[in-house]
PDB file of C-alpha atoms in Angstrom:
ATOM      1  CA  GLY A   1     -27.921  48.314 141.994  1.00 35.00           C
ATOM      2  CA  GLU A   2     -28.946  49.254 138.281  1.00 39.00           C
ATOM      3  CA  SER A   3     -28.878  46.561 135.543  1.00 38.00           C
ATOM      4  CA  VAL A   4     -26.338  47.993 132.988  1.00 42.00           C
ATOM      5  CA  GLY A   5     -27.759  45.779 129.909  1.00 47.00           C
ATOM      6  CA  LEU A   6     -30.101  42.654 130.103  1.00 52.00           C
ATOM      7  CA  HIS A   7     -28.639  40.615 127.157  1.00 68.00           C
ATOM      8  CA  LEU A   8     -24.869  41.633 127.155  1.00 83.00           C
ATOM      9  CA  PRO A   9     -22.497  38.935 125.997  1.00 90.00           C
ATOM     10  CA  THR A  10     -21.001  37.275 129.206  1.00 93.00           C
ATOM     11  CA  LEU A  11     -17.529  36.019 129.621  1.00 95.00           C
ATOM     12  CA  SER A  12     -16.835  33.749 132.682  1.00 96.00           C
ATOM     13  CA  VAL A  13     -13.607  33.418 134.169  1.00 97.00           C
ATOM     14  CA  GLN A  14     -12.299  31.617 137.066  1.00 97.00           C
ATOM     15  CA  GLU A  15     -10.395  33.533 139.918  1.00 97.00           C
ATOM     16  CA  GLY A  16      -6.712  33.653 139.043  1.00 97.00           C
ATOM     17  CA  ASP A  17      -7.028  32.964 135.421  1.00 97.00           C
ATOM     18  CA  ASN A  18      -6.556  35.747 132.685  1.00 97.00           C
ATOM     19  CA  SER A  19      -9.461  37.285 130.906  1.00 97.00           C
ATOM     20  CA  ILE A  20      -9.466  38.808 127.381  1.00 97.00           C
ATOM     21  CA  ILE A  21     -12.435  40.890 126.490  1.00 97.00           C
ATOM     22  CA  ASN A  22     -12.914  41.582 122.884  1.00 96.00           C
ATOM     23  CA  CYS A  23     -14.481  44.716 121.052  1.00 94.00           C
ATOM     24  CA  ALA A  24     -14.454  45.616 117.206  1.00 93.00           C
ATOM     25  CA  TYR A  25     -15.065  49.237 116.343  1.00 90.00           C
ATOM     26  CA  SER A  26     -16.849  50.723 113.738  1.00 85.00           C
ATOM     27  CA  ASN A  27     -14.541  53.768 112.231  1.00 87.00           C
ATOM     28  CA  SER A  28     -11.398  53.279 110.654  1.00 88.00           C
ATOM     29  CA  ALA A  29     -10.573  57.168 111.289  1.00 86.00           C
ATOM     30  CA  SER A  30     -11.073  56.752 115.154  1.00 86.00           C
ATOM     31  CA  ASP A  31      -7.820  57.801 116.507  1.00 84.00           C
ATOM     32  CA  TYR A  32      -8.066  57.087 120.387  1.00 86.00           C
ATOM     33  CA  PHE A  33      -9.770  54.333 122.438  1.00 89.00           C
ATOM     34  CA  ILE A  34     -10.652  53.815 126.107  1.00 89.00           C
ATOM     35  CA  TRP A  35     -11.694  50.764 128.113  1.00 93.00           C
ATOM     36  CA  TYR A  36     -14.247  51.208 130.721  1.00 93.00           C
ATOM     37  CA  LYS A  37     -15.459  49.323 133.545  1.00 95.00           C
ATOM     38  CA  GLN A  38     -18.906  49.864 135.270  1.00 95.00           C
ATOM     39  CA  GLU A  39     -20.084  47.719 138.235  1.00 94.00           C
ATOM     40  CA  SER A  40     -23.441  47.473 139.279  1.00 90.00           C
ATOM     41  CA  GLY A  41     -24.840  51.154 140.591  1.00 87.00           C
ATOM     42  CA  LYS A  42     -22.063  52.950 139.391  1.00 91.00           C
ATOM     43  CA  GLY A  43     -20.956  55.076 136.413  1.00 92.00           C
ATOM     44  CA  PRO A  44     -18.294  53.794 134.007  1.00 92.00           C
ATOM     45  CA  GLN A  45     -14.444  53.938 135.538  1.00 91.00           C
ATOM     46  CA  PHE A  46     -11.731  54.573 132.968  1.00 88.00           C
ATOM     47  CA  ILE A  47      -9.085  51.811 132.991  1.00 92.00           C
ATOM     48  CA  ILE A  48      -6.658  52.296 130.113  1.00 92.00           C
ATOM     49  CA  ASP A  49      -6.460  54.043 126.856  1.00 90.00           C
ATOM     50  CA  ILE A  50      -4.501  53.686 123.711  1.00 92.00           C
ATOM     51  CA  ARG A  51      -4.056  56.189 120.891  1.00 89.00           C
ATOM     52  CA  SER A  52      -4.127  54.619 117.122  1.00 90.00           C
ATOM     53  CA  ASN A  53      -0.374  55.213 116.774  1.00 92.00           C
ATOM     54  CA  MET A  54       0.263  52.167 119.030  1.00 94.00           C
ATOM     55  CA  ASP A  55      -0.642  48.712 118.877  1.00 96.00           C
ATOM     56  CA  LYS A  56      -0.149  48.004 122.467  1.00 97.00           C
ATOM     57  CA  ARG A  57      -0.247  49.494 126.163  1.00 97.00           C
ATOM     58  CA  GLN A  58       0.025  48.017 129.226  1.00 97.00           C
ATOM     59  CA  GLY A  59      -1.289  49.186 132.674  1.00 94.00           C
ATOM     60  CA  GLN A  60      -1.629  47.661 136.186  1.00 93.00           C
ATOM     61  CA  ARG A  61      -2.708  43.652 135.377  1.00 96.00           C
ATOM     62  CA  VAL A  62      -4.457  45.247 132.262  1.00 98.00           C
ATOM     63  CA  THR A  63      -2.778  45.135 128.612  1.00 98.00           C
ATOM     64  CA  VAL A  64      -4.966  46.853 125.608  1.00 97.00           C
ATOM     65  CA  LEU A  65      -4.239  45.393 122.064  1.00 97.00           C
ATOM     66  CA  LEU A  66      -5.184  47.420 119.090  1.00 97.00           C
ATOM     67  CA  ASN A  67      -5.558  45.592 115.617  1.00 96.00           C
ATOM     68  CA  LYS A  68      -6.261  48.809 113.371  1.00 93.00           C
ATOM     69  CA  THR A  69      -6.288  46.415 110.295  1.00 94.00           C
ATOM     70  CA  VAL A  70      -9.377  44.655 111.330  1.00 94.00           C
ATOM     71  CA  LYS A  71     -10.795  47.250 113.467  1.00 94.00           C
ATOM     72  CA  HIS A  72     -10.363  45.404 116.624  1.00 95.00           C
ATOM     73  CA  LEU A  73      -9.664  46.154 120.494  1.00 95.00           C
ATOM     74  CA  SER A  74      -9.106  43.949 123.453  1.00 97.00           C
ATOM     75  CA  LEU A  75      -8.626  44.176 126.894  1.00 98.00           C
ATOM     76  CA  GLN A  76      -6.379  41.792 129.002  1.00 98.00           C
ATOM     77  CA  ILE A  77      -6.767  41.301 132.391  1.00 98.00           C
ATOM     78  CA  ALA A  78      -4.143  39.374 134.277  1.00 98.00           C
ATOM     79  CA  ALA A  79      -4.766  37.201 137.581  1.00 97.00           C
ATOM     80  CA  THR A  80      -8.479  38.249 137.311  1.00 97.00           C
ATOM     81  CA  GLN A  81     -10.092  38.913 140.792  1.00 97.00           C
ATOM     82  CA  PRO A  82     -13.707  38.849 141.897  1.00 96.00           C
ATOM     83  CA  GLY A  83     -13.343  42.742 142.233  1.00 96.00           C
ATOM     84  CA  ASP A  84     -13.162  42.601 138.556  1.00 97.00           C
ATOM     85  CA  SER A  85     -16.589  41.727 138.026  1.00 97.00           C
ATOM     86  CA  ALA A  86     -18.261  43.976 136.002  1.00 97.00           C
ATOM     87  CA  VAL A  87     -19.352  45.183 132.735  1.00 95.00           C
ATOM     88  CA  TYR A  88     -16.628  46.620 130.080  1.00 96.00           C
ATOM     89  CA  PHE A  89     -16.908  48.881 127.543  1.00 90.00           C
ATOM     90  CA  CYS A  90     -14.649  49.762 124.820  1.00 93.00           C
ATOM     91  CA  ALA A  91     -15.190  53.293 123.308  1.00 89.00           C
ATOM     92  CA  GLU A  92     -13.649  54.900 120.208  1.00 88.00           C
ATOM     93  CA  ASN A  93     -13.011  58.725 119.942  1.00 82.00           C
ATOM     94  CA  MET A  94     -13.337  60.456 116.376  1.00 73.00           C
ATOM     95  CA  GLY A  95     -12.670  63.752 117.722  1.00 61.00           C
ATOM     96  CA  GLY A  96      -9.825  63.773 114.983  1.00 55.00           C
ATOM     97  CA  ASN A  97      -7.426  66.570 115.427  1.00 47.00           C
ATOM     98  CA  THR A  98      -9.855  70.099 115.650  1.00 44.00           C
ATOM     99  CA  GLY A  99      -8.486  70.574 119.140  1.00 38.00           C
ATOM    100  CA  THR A 100     -12.080  71.184 120.719  1.00 40.00           C
ATOM    101  CA  ALA A 101     -14.974  68.822 121.479  1.00 42.00           C
ATOM    102  CA  SER A 102     -14.563  65.140 121.556  1.00 54.00           C
ATOM    103  CA  LYS A 103     -17.439  62.394 121.065  1.00 67.00           C
ATOM    104  CA  LEU A 104     -17.178  58.623 122.158  1.00 77.00           C
ATOM    105  CA  THR A 105     -19.039  56.091 120.818  1.00 83.00           C
ATOM    106  CA  PHE A 106     -19.380  53.151 123.239  1.00 86.00           C
ATOM    107  CA  GLY A 107     -19.702  49.438 122.407  1.00 86.00           C
ATOM    108  CA  THR A 108     -22.380  47.353 123.561  1.00 84.00           C
ATOM    109  CA  GLY A 109     -20.248  45.965 126.604  1.00 91.00           C
ATOM    110  CA  THR A 110     -19.612  42.366 127.606  1.00 94.00           C
ATOM    111  CA  ARG A 111     -20.234  41.482 131.461  1.00 95.00           C
ATOM    112  CA  LEU A 112     -17.301  39.633 133.177  1.00 97.00           C
ATOM    113  CA  GLN A 113     -18.314  37.123 135.844  1.00 96.00           C
ATOM    114  CA  VAL A 114     -15.351  36.109 137.946  1.00 96.00           C
ATOM    115  CA  THR A 115     -15.913  32.715 139.389  1.00 94.00           C
ATOM    116  CA  LEU A 116     -14.394  31.412 142.651  1.00 89.00           C
TER     117      LEU A 116
ATOM    118  CA  LYS B   1     -10.993  64.910 145.858  1.00 65.00           C
ATOM    119  CA  ALA B   2     -14.680  64.573 145.927  1.00 81.00           C
ATOM    120  CA  GLY B   3     -15.919  62.734 142.576  1.00 93.00           C
ATOM    121  CA  VAL B   4     -18.603  63.775 140.024  1.00 96.00           C
ATOM    122  CA  THR B   5     -21.878  64.223 141.789  1.00 97.00           C
ATOM    123  CA  GLN B   6     -25.506  63.691 140.062  1.00 98.00           C
ATOM    124  CA  THR B   7     -28.871  64.764 141.767  1.00 97.00           C
ATOM    125  CA  PRO B   8     -31.207  63.403 142.165  1.00 97.00           C
ATOM    126  CA  ARG B   9     -30.244  59.417 141.726  1.00 96.00           C
ATOM    127  CA  TYR B  10     -33.432  58.359 141.065  1.00 97.00           C
ATOM    128  CA  LEU B  11     -36.635  59.952 139.677  1.00 96.00           C
ATOM    129  CA  ILE B  12     -40.022  59.111 138.592  1.00 98.00           C
ATOM    130  CA  LYS B  13     -41.897  61.292 136.182  1.00 98.00           C
ATOM    131  CA  THR B  14     -45.077  60.953 134.084  1.00 98.00           C
ATOM    132  CA  ARG B  15     -45.347  61.286 130.308  1.00 98.00           C
ATOM    133  CA  GLY B  16     -45.618  64.792 129.240  1.00 98.00           C
ATOM    134  CA  GLN B  17     -43.779  66.525 131.937  1.00 98.00           C
ATOM    135  CA  GLN B  18     -40.248  67.765 131.960  1.00 98.00           C
ATOM    136  CA  VAL B  19     -36.980  66.999 134.082  1.00 98.00           C
ATOM    137  CA  THR B  20     -33.985  68.790 135.171  1.00 98.00           C
ATOM    138  CA  LEU B  21     -30.909  66.881 136.201  1.00 98.00           C
ATOM    139  CA  SER B  22     -27.875  68.343 137.801  1.00 98.00           C
ATOM    140  CA  CYS B  23     -24.023  67.333 137.866  1.00 98.00           C
ATOM    141  CA  SER B  24     -21.352  68.896 139.447  1.00 98.00           C
ATOM    142  CA  PRO B  25     -18.069  67.883 138.123  1.00 96.00           C
ATOM    143  CA  ILE B  26     -15.004  67.438 139.764  1.00 95.00           C
ATOM    144  CA  SER B  27     -13.141  70.318 141.317  1.00 94.00           C
ATOM    145  CA  GLY B  28     -11.311  72.100 138.426  1.00 92.00           C
ATOM    146  CA  HIS B  29     -12.739  70.233 135.645  1.00 91.00           C
ATOM    147  CA  ARG B  30     -14.175  72.258 133.072  1.00 91.00           C
ATOM    148  CA  SER B  31     -15.833  69.969 130.572  1.00 90.00           C
ATOM    149  CA  VAL B  32     -18.706  68.201 131.397  1.00 93.00           C
ATOM    150  CA  SER B  33     -20.616  65.518 129.019  1.00 91.00           C
ATOM    151  CA  TRP B  34     -23.858  63.842 129.323  1.00 94.00           C
ATOM    152  CA  TYR B  35     -24.779  60.261 128.203  1.00 93.00           C
ATOM    153  CA  GLN B  36     -27.818  58.241 128.194  1.00 95.00           C
ATOM    154  CA  GLN B  37     -27.567  54.430 128.973  1.00 93.00           C
ATOM    155  CA  THR B  38     -30.474  51.999 128.103  1.00 91.00           C
ATOM    156  CA  PRO B  39     -30.592  48.027 128.029  1.00 84.00           C
ATOM    157  CA  GLY B  40     -31.180  48.129 124.217  1.00 81.00           C
ATOM    158  CA  GLN B  41     -29.007  51.231 123.139  1.00 83.00           C
ATOM    159  CA  GLY B  42     -26.130  51.258 125.597  1.00 85.00           C
ATOM    160  CA  LEU B  43     -24.481  54.445 126.286  1.00 87.00           C
ATOM    161  CA  GLN B  44     -25.026  57.212 123.766  1.00 90.00           C
ATOM    162  CA  PHE B  45     -23.725  60.787 124.146  1.00 87.00           C
ATOM    163  CA  LEU B  46     -26.117  63.529 124.275  1.00 92.00           C
ATOM    164  CA  PHE B  47     -23.732  66.725 124.637  1.00 89.00           C
ATOM    165  CA  GLU B  48     -20.642  68.124 125.897  1.00 90.00           C
ATOM    166  CA  TYR B  49     -20.132  71.370 127.670  1.00 92.00           C
ATOM    167  CA  PHE B  50     -16.782  73.292 127.920  1.00 90.00           C
ATOM    168  CA  SER B  51     -16.603  77.024 129.621  1.00 91.00           C
ATOM    169  CA  GLU B  52     -20.422  77.213 129.466  1.00 94.00           C
ATOM    170  CA  THR B  53     -20.503  76.549 125.935  1.00 93.00           C
ATOM    171  CA  GLN B  54     -21.868  73.268 123.966  1.00 91.00           C
ATOM    172  CA  ARG B  55     -19.143  71.834 122.047  1.00 86.00           C
ATOM    173  CA  ASN B  56     -20.511  68.995 120.687  1.00 83.00           C
ATOM    174  CA  LYS B  57     -23.919  67.286 120.478  1.00 87.00           C
ATOM    175  CA  GLY B  58     -25.531  63.716 119.944  1.00 87.00           C
ATOM    176  CA  ASN B  59     -28.406  62.522 117.895  1.00 88.00           C
ATOM    177  CA  PHE B  60     -31.123  63.340 120.262  1.00 94.00           C
ATOM    178  CA  PRO B  61     -34.200  65.412 119.738  1.00 96.00           C
ATOM    179  CA  GLY B  62     -34.517  69.014 120.532  1.00 96.00           C
ATOM    180  CA  ARG B  63     -36.611  68.311 123.906  1.00 97.00           C
ATOM    181  CA  PHE B  64     -32.962  67.160 125.245  1.00 98.00           C
ATOM    182  CA  SER B  65     -31.042  70.523 126.383  1.00 97.00           C
ATOM    183  CA  GLY B  66     -28.396  71.424 128.841  1.00 97.00           C
ATOM    184  CA  ARG B  67     -26.496  74.317 130.063  1.00 97.00           C
ATOM    185  CA  GLN B  68     -23.150  74.679 131.978  1.00 97.00           C
ATOM    186  CA  PHE B  69     -22.622  77.506 134.533  1.00 97.00           C
ATOM    187  CA  SER B  70     -19.434  79.695 135.271  1.00 96.00           C
ATOM    188  CA  ASN B  71     -18.447  77.415 138.366  1.00 95.00           C
ATOM    189  CA  SER B  72     -18.592  74.285 135.816  1.00 95.00           C
ATOM    190  CA  ARG B  73     -21.764  72.671 137.128  1.00 98.00           C
ATOM    191  CA  SER B  74     -23.996  71.344 134.710  1.00 98.00           C
ATOM    192  CA  GLU B  75     -27.920  70.583 134.174  1.00 98.00           C
ATOM    193  CA  MET B  76     -29.930  68.611 131.521  1.00 98.00           C
ATOM    194  CA  ASN B  77     -33.481  69.120 130.716  1.00 98.00           C
ATOM    195  CA  VAL B  78     -35.765  66.829 128.941  1.00 98.00           C
ATOM    196  CA  SER B  79     -39.094  68.493 128.127  1.00 96.00           C
ATOM    197  CA  THR B  80     -42.061  66.552 127.153  1.00 97.00           C
ATOM    198  CA  LEU B  81     -41.029  63.331 128.538  1.00 98.00           C
ATOM    199  CA  GLU B  82     -41.756  59.904 126.612  1.00 98.00           C
ATOM    200  CA  LEU B  83     -41.752  56.412 127.938  1.00 97.00           C
ATOM    201  CA  GLY B  84     -38.533  55.788 125.873  1.00 96.00           C
ATOM    202  CA  ASP B  85     -36.671  58.577 128.156  1.00 97.00           C
ATOM    203  CA  SER B  86     -36.495  56.043 130.774  1.00 97.00           C
ATOM    204  CA  ALA B  87     -32.777  55.488 131.294  1.00 96.00           C
ATOM    205  CA  LEU B  88     -29.851  56.007 133.463  1.00 96.00           C
ATOM    206  CA  TYR B  89     -28.401  59.505 132.768  1.00 97.00           C
ATOM    207  CA  LEU B  90     -24.686  59.785 133.121  1.00 96.00           C
ATOM    208  CA  CYS B  91     -22.933  62.783 133.595  1.00 95.00           C
ATOM    209  CA  ALA B  92     -18.677  63.004 132.984  1.00 91.00           C
ATOM    210  CA  SER B  93     -16.499  65.266 133.738  1.00 91.00           C
ATOM    211  CA  SER B  94     -12.852  66.023 132.562  1.00 87.00           C
ATOM    212  CA  LEU B  95      -9.972  68.600 132.703  1.00 84.00           C
ATOM    213  CA  ARG B  96     -10.521  69.827 129.251  1.00 75.00           C
ATOM    214  CA  SER B  97     -12.428  69.106 125.962  1.00 68.00           C
ATOM    215  CA  GLY B  98     -10.502  67.894 122.944  1.00 62.00           C
ATOM    216  CA  PRO B  99      -9.084  64.842 121.106  1.00 52.00           C
ATOM    217  CA  VAL B 100      -6.043  63.996 122.862  1.00 47.00           C
ATOM    218  CA  ARG B 101      -5.393  61.730 125.547  1.00 50.00           C
ATOM    219  CA  TYR B 102      -7.761  62.489 128.788  1.00 63.00           C
ATOM    220  CA  GLU B 103      -9.499  60.951 131.297  1.00 73.00           C
ATOM    221  CA  GLN B 104     -13.066  61.263 131.724  1.00 81.00           C
ATOM    222  CA  TYR B 105     -14.648  60.853 135.255  1.00 88.00           C
ATOM    223  CA  PHE B 106     -18.266  59.368 135.265  1.00 92.00           C
ATOM    224  CA  GLY B 107     -20.905  60.145 138.130  1.00 95.00           C
ATOM    225  CA  PRO B 108     -23.102  57.443 139.358  1.00 95.00           C
ATOM    226  CA  GLY B 109     -25.979  58.601 137.343  1.00 96.00           C
ATOM    227  CA  THR B 110     -29.738  59.670 137.619  1.00 97.00           C
ATOM    228  CA  ARG B 111     -32.099  56.918 136.923  1.00 96.00           C
ATOM    229  CA  LEU B 112     -35.034  58.329 135.403  1.00 97.00           C
ATOM    230  CA  THR B 113     -38.366  56.121 134.869  1.00 97.00           C
ATOM    231  CA  VAL B 114     -41.256  57.660 132.746  1.00 98.00           C
ATOM    232  CA  THR B 115     -44.522  56.238 133.390  1.00 97.00           C
TER     233      THR B 115
END
């Protein structure tokens, strides 16, 4: 499959443990954030999103935390499984309230390796 | 429901040539965005089309262009290929274009290698 990034930071986690992947975003005016998962040979897959008027959102086994004060986003994966091994990207949307086009700016990504 | 499809999956071209990549969005999706992914730069936005109109454009030279057809299928074209254009080109579709909450579904990408 494709190599998403040759020099990505890597997080190694044991199966069953919780994972925390961090992301610093750049624009304090960003109003919407998304986490994506990209497995080898595939395109990014939506995991969870959060709007800037929230500081926490939970999904199935995943939680996203947003700290606007320090422009920091984190993705927590509970009970990490081998199938969670992938590259994870955060993305910020600076579309504002124009109601038309939107544009995502992606972080560089973190590779999550789940060990047995 | 079928996902986003991209053709071809792999392509090898020579510097100076041009290339056209195709993307078929999920049925009912009207917004198609294109991204370039490289190990050095990560994912970078190229442009977005909605209802056959380009709605937004990233910071790429004019050699990169695209279009969308009435059935929402989209093509992107790169003319006068350079070695640095080697990348994974990803297409993503969503129901609508806008800054509000939406889910964007990516295709598997086209791996372009320029020699």
